[in-house]
Structure formats: structure tokens, C-alpha cells
Coordinates of C-alpha atoms in Angstrom, one line a residue:
M3 CA 0.0 0.0 0.0
M4 CA 1.1 3.6 -0.7
I5 CA -0.1 7.0 0.5
E6 CA -0.2 9.8 -2.1
T7 CA 0.6 12.9 -0.1
H8 CA 0.1 15.6 -2.8
A9 CA -2.4 15.5 -5.7
H10 CA -4.6 18.1 -7.2
I11 CA -7.1 15.6 -8.5
Y12 CA -9.9 18.1 -8.3
A13 CA -8.3 20.0 -11.3
D14 CA -10.1 20.5 -14.6
Q15 CA -7.8 18.0 -16.2
F16 CA -9.6 15.2 -14.4
E17 CA -13.1 16.4 -15.0
K18 CA -14.0 13.7 -17.6
D19 CA -12.5 10.6 -16.0
I20 CA -11.9 11.1 -12.3
D21 CA -13.6 7.9 -11.3
E22 CA -11.4 5.9 -13.6
V23 CA -8.3 7.8 -12.4
L24 CA -9.1 6.9 -8.8
E25 CA -9.8 3.3 -9.6
R26 CA -6.4 3.0 -11.3
G27 CA -4.9 4.5 -8.2
R28 CA -6.6 1.9 -5.9
E29 CA -5.4 -0.9 -8.3
E30 CA -1.8 0.3 -7.8
G31 CA -2.2 0.2 -4.0
I32 CA -3.0 3.8 -3.2
S33 CA -4.9 3.9 0.2
K34 CA -5.1 7.6 0.7
I35 CA -4.8 10.7 -1.5
Y36 CA -4.1 14.1 0.2
M37 CA -5.4 17.0 -1.8
P38 CA -3.7 20.4 -1.2
N39 CA -5.9 23.4 -1.8
I40 CA -4.9 26.2 -4.1
D41 CA -7.2 29.2 -3.4
H42 CA -11.0 30.0 -3.2
T43 CA -11.6 28.6 -6.7
S44 CA -10.5 25.1 -5.9
I45 CA -12.3 24.5 -2.6
D46 CA -15.7 23.4 -3.9
G47 CA -14.3 20.8 -6.3
M48 CA -11.9 19.5 -3.6
L49 CA -14.6 19.1 -1.0
E50 CA -16.9 17.4 -3.4
L51 CA -14.3 14.8 -4.1
E52 CA -13.7 14.2 -0.4
E53 CA -17.4 13.8 0.1
K54 CA -17.8 11.3 -2.8
Y55 CA -14.7 9.3 -1.8
P56 CA -14.4 9.7 2.0
D57 CA -12.3 6.6 2.4
L58 CA -9.7 7.7 -0.2
C59 CA -9.6 11.5 -0.7
V60 CA -8.5 13.9 2.1
A61 CA -8.8 17.7 1.9
T62 CA -6.3 20.2 3.2
M63 CA -6.8 24.0 3.4
G64 CA -4.4 26.8 2.5
L65 CA -3.4 29.5 0.0
H66 CA -0.9 28.6 -2.7
P67 CA 1.9 31.2 -3.2
C68 CA 1.1 31.6 -6.9
S69 CA -2.4 32.8 -5.8
V70 CA -0.9 35.5 -3.5
K71 CA -1.6 38.8 -5.2
G72 CA -2.2 42.3 -4.0
D73 CA -5.6 41.3 -2.5
F74 CA -4.2 38.1 -0.8
Q75 CA -5.8 39.1 2.5
K76 CA -9.2 38.3 1.0
E77 CA -8.0 34.8 0.1
L78 CA -6.6 34.3 3.5
Y79 CA -9.9 35.3 5.1
I80 CA -11.6 32.5 3.2
V81 CA -9.0 30.0 4.4
E82 CA -9.3 31.2 8.0
E83 CA -13.1 30.9 7.8
W84 CA -12.9 27.3 6.6
L85 CA -10.3 26.4 9.2
G86 CA -12.8 27.5 11.8
K87 CA -15.7 25.5 10.3
R88 CA -14.3 22.0 10.2
E89 CA -11.2 19.7 10.5
F90 CA -8.6 19.6 7.7
A91 CA -5.6 17.2 7.5
A92 CA -3.1 20.0 7.0
I93 CA -2.6 23.6 6.1
G94 CA -1.5 24.1 2.5
E95 CA -0.6 24.3 -0.1
M96 CA 1.4 27.3 1.0
G97 CA 4.9 28.6 0.6
T98 CA 7.0 30.7 -1.7
D99 CA 7.6 30.7 -5.5
L100 CA 10.4 32.6 -7.3
Y101 CA 9.9 30.7 -10.6
W102 CA 6.9 32.4 -12.1
D103 CA 6.8 35.9 -10.7
K104 CA 8.8 37.7 -8.0
T105 CA 6.4 40.7 -7.8
F106 CA 4.6 39.5 -4.7
I107 CA 7.4 37.7 -2.8
N108 CA 7.0 40.0 0.3
Q109 CA 3.3 39.2 0.3
Q110 CA 4.1 35.5 -0.1
V111 CA 6.3 35.6 3.0
E112 CA 3.6 37.4 4.9
A113 CA 1.0 34.9 3.9
F114 CA 3.4 32.1 4.8
K115 CA 3.8 33.5 8.4
I116 CA 0.1 33.9 8.8
Q117 CA -0.6 30.3 7.7
V118 CA 2.2 29.0 10.0
A119 CA 0.5 30.8 12.9
W120 CA -2.7 28.9 12.0
A121 CA -0.8 25.6 11.8
K122 CA 0.5 26.2 15.4
Q123 CA -3.0 27.2 16.6
Y124 CA -4.7 24.1 15.1
Q125 CA -1.7 21.8 15.5
K126 CA -1.7 20.8 11.8
P127 CA 1.2 20.1 9.5
I128 CA 2.0 22.5 6.7
I129 CA 2.4 21.5 3.1
I130 CA 5.2 23.7 1.6
H131 CA 5.7 24.8 -2.0
C132 CA 9.2 26.2 -2.6
R133 CA 9.9 26.4 -6.3
E134 CA 13.3 28.1 -6.9
S135 CA 13.1 29.3 -3.2
L136 CA 14.2 26.3 -1.1
D137 CA 16.9 27.9 0.9
M138 CA 14.8 31.0 1.6
T139 CA 11.9 28.8 2.7
I140 CA 14.1 26.6 5.0
D141 CA 15.3 29.9 6.5
L142 CA 11.7 30.9 7.1
V143 CA 10.8 27.7 8.8
E144 CA 13.9 27.8 11.0
E145 CA 12.9 31.3 12.0
L146 CA 9.3 30.3 12.9
K147 CA 10.0 26.8 14.2
E148 CA 8.4 25.6 17.5
D149 CA 8.0 22.1 18.7
N150 CA 4.4 21.9 17.5
L151 CA 5.2 23.0 13.9
T152 CA 5.6 20.1 11.5
G153 CA 5.1 19.6 7.8
V154 CA 6.5 18.6 4.4
F155 CA 8.6 20.3 1.8
H156 CA 6.8 19.1 -1.3
C157 CA 8.4 18.4 -4.6
F158 CA 11.9 18.3 -3.1
N159 CA 14.7 18.5 -5.7
G160 CA 17.4 19.9 -3.5
S161 CA 20.8 18.7 -2.2
V162 CA 21.7 16.3 0.6
A163 CA 22.7 19.3 2.7
Q164 CA 19.3 20.9 2.2
A165 CA 17.6 17.6 3.1
E166 CA 19.6 17.4 6.3
R167 CA 18.5 20.9 7.3
I168 CA 14.9 19.9 6.7
H169 CA 15.4 16.7 8.7
K170 CA 16.8 18.7 11.7
L171 CA 13.6 20.7 11.7
G172 CA 11.6 17.5 12.1
F173 CA 10.0 18.1 8.7
H174 CA 9.5 15.6 5.8
I175 CA 10.4 15.9 2.2
G176 CA 8.1 14.8 -0.6
L177 CA 9.5 13.0 -3.6
G178 CA 7.7 12.8 -6.9
G179 CA 8.1 12.4 -10.6
V180 CA 11.3 14.6 -10.7
V181 CA 13.3 11.7 -9.3
T182 CA 12.8 9.9 -12.6
F183 CA 14.1 12.8 -14.7
K184 CA 17.5 12.1 -16.2
N185 CA 19.1 15.5 -15.5
S186 CA 17.5 16.2 -12.1
G187 CA 20.6 15.2 -10.1
M188 CA 18.3 13.2 -7.7
D189 CA 20.1 10.0 -8.7
E190 CA 23.0 11.2 -6.5
V191 CA 20.9 12.6 -3.7
I192 CA 18.4 9.8 -3.1
P193 CA 20.9 7.1 -2.1
Q194 CA 22.1 9.5 0.7
L195 CA 18.7 10.5 2.1
N196 CA 17.5 9.6 5.6
M197 CA 14.4 7.7 4.6
D198 CA 12.8 8.3 8.0
H199 CA 11.4 11.6 6.7
V200 CA 10.6 10.9 3.1
V201 CA 7.0 10.7 1.7
L202 CA 5.7 10.0 -1.8
E203 CA 3.7 12.3 -4.0
T204 CA 2.8 12.9 -7.7
D205 CA 1.7 16.6 -7.7
S206 CA -0.9 15.4 -10.2
P207 CA -1.8 16.6 -12.8
Y208 CA 1.8 18.0 -13.1
L209 CA 5.3 16.5 -13.2
A210 CA 4.4 13.1 -14.5
P211 CA 7.3 10.6 -14.1
V212 CA 9.1 8.9 -17.0
P213 CA 7.8 7.4 -19.2
Y214 CA 4.8 9.7 -19.0
R215 CA 6.8 13.0 -18.7
G216 CA 5.0 15.8 -20.4
K217 CA 1.6 14.1 -20.2
R218 CA -1.1 14.4 -17.5
N219 CA 0.1 12.9 -14.2
E220 CA -2.2 10.8 -11.9
P221 CA -1.9 9.0 -8.6
S222 CA -1.5 5.6 -10.1
Y223 CA 2.0 6.7 -11.3
L224 CA 3.2 6.9 -7.7
K225 CA 4.3 3.3 -8.2
L226 CA 6.9 4.5 -10.7
V227 CA 8.3 7.0 -8.2
A228 CA 8.5 4.4 -5.5
Q229 CA 10.2 2.0 -7.9
K230 CA 12.8 4.6 -9.0
I231 CA 13.7 5.4 -5.4
A232 CA 14.0 1.6 -4.7
D233 CA 16.3 1.2 -7.7
L234 CA 18.5 4.1 -6.7
R235 CA 18.8 2.8 -3.1
Q236 CA 19.2 -0.8 -4.3
V237 CA 16.3 -2.2 -2.1
G238 CA 12.9 -3.7 -2.9
V239 CA 10.0 -1.4 -3.7
A240 CA 8.0 -3.0 -0.9
E241 CA 10.5 -1.5 1.6
I242 CA 10.1 2.0 0.1
E243 CA 6.3 1.7 0.2
A244 CA 6.3 0.6 3.8
I245 CA 8.6 3.3 5.2
T246 CA 7.0 6.1 3.2
T247 CA 3.5 5.0 4.3
K248 CA 4.6 5.0 7.9
N249 CA 6.1 8.4 7.4
A250 CA 3.0 9.8 5.8
N251 CA 0.9 8.6 8.6
S252 CA 3.3 10.3 11.0
L253 CA 3.2 13.5 9.0
F254 CA -0.6 13.7 9.0
K255 CA -0.9 12.3 12.6
V256 CA -2.8 9.2 11.5
Q257 CA -2.8 6.3 13.9
S258 CA -1.5 3.4 11.8

């Protein structure tokens, strides 16, 4: 069994065949799919999926950094409202992004700090996006860290040294399709990782692993990620599935 810790399966790309997509995921051994929120536009679709598949799909609540604009306080107000209404598995997707647009980086940092405060208040893990901003985001977490702050740096593609900094914080790293990319450099990093803080993800519909790179990603491809990690570490895939499942349950505070 595997736990998919990061998939936007409520996205428009799955509108026509979500039932089949989820069935393929189950067939490949996916037992849970955590769905990070993006902004106010994604909430309804995410919650509808959770309601339809309560044994499989799990919602989280947060504001993605690429949705942080000049009026981001309005978006955060909606997130805050929802956090007060019901339980969510985590706060996210939140973080920083220097890839697409640096215009609102100060607002992204402010939104990050506000959402970290909510994570501490509700004792929920945070799901961190940090594209082209990993060191900066690790610095932020180090600055804000308290014993009750936990979470995951999703879509990790950093160095062993960066992974060690994250591990010292008691945070997890999410590995996805990038580990299968020829020039990602992850083939040198993965054999050296401490597997006690690694979880699996696809980031569907984005970042599909080889041989599906460039096509729509989906949770069933998580098996390819697990297999690549197993190959690079020269262990059986069952070992990778077992440790990452244990880690995901620890991250989301699920009794296993």
C-alpha cells in the first residue's frame, strides 16, 4: 500500500474521467490521497471529491503562493473561515515561489507567516511549496519553528545538505516524478537521504514521471516514483512503500 501525499485531483484535467483515475490508483495500491488546496476557486471541487470518496480523498486548506496577489488578505480570510468551520488534515498548499513571478514575494512571505500561525493554533502540519526558493523557505521555517510546527517540503529536488537541514527541523520531504528525470541530479541525492522523513507524491496533474513525462500525471503513477527510489537505493520497492506509508501517517498524525 502507498499514500499519495500531494495530488490536485480536483483539477479541470480530471473532469471527464476522475472515477477511472481513482480506480487505477486503488489498483496500484493507493490507500489515501491528500489534496492540497490552491485558493478559493479550488475549494468546492476538492470538498466534493472528499465527500464522494471519504475513504480515499482527504482535503487540506491553505493558499498557494502563486495565488498570492495584491488582495491576498481576502483569500486568507476565506482560508481562515474554513479552518474555523471543520477539520482539515493539513494547512496548504502554502509557501514561496520565485519561478513564475517575484512581484509578490513579500506578500508570499507574509501569507506564509500567517498560515504558519494557524498551523500552530490548530496543531496541523504545513504543506510547503518552494519552487526556486528552497533555501529561503528553509530559513523561514527555521525562524518560525516551534516544537508543534511540522510539515513537508513538497516536490523536493534539493541537495543532501538541504535535506539534512529539513530533517533537523523535524520536517518531511516529498519525492515525486522529478526523481525519474535524467538530469534532475536526484540520482546522486536519493541514495544518501535519511528515509525516515521521506514521503511519496505525484503533484498530479503536473510533473508526470518517466515514461509519461509531459503528459497528465495521476496518482497511479506513484508506483513509478517508489520503484525509482528503490532502484537508486538498491532495495525492494515494498521497503520504500512501507517506510513512506509509515512516514505519511506520522506527518498527517494518523494512527496506523
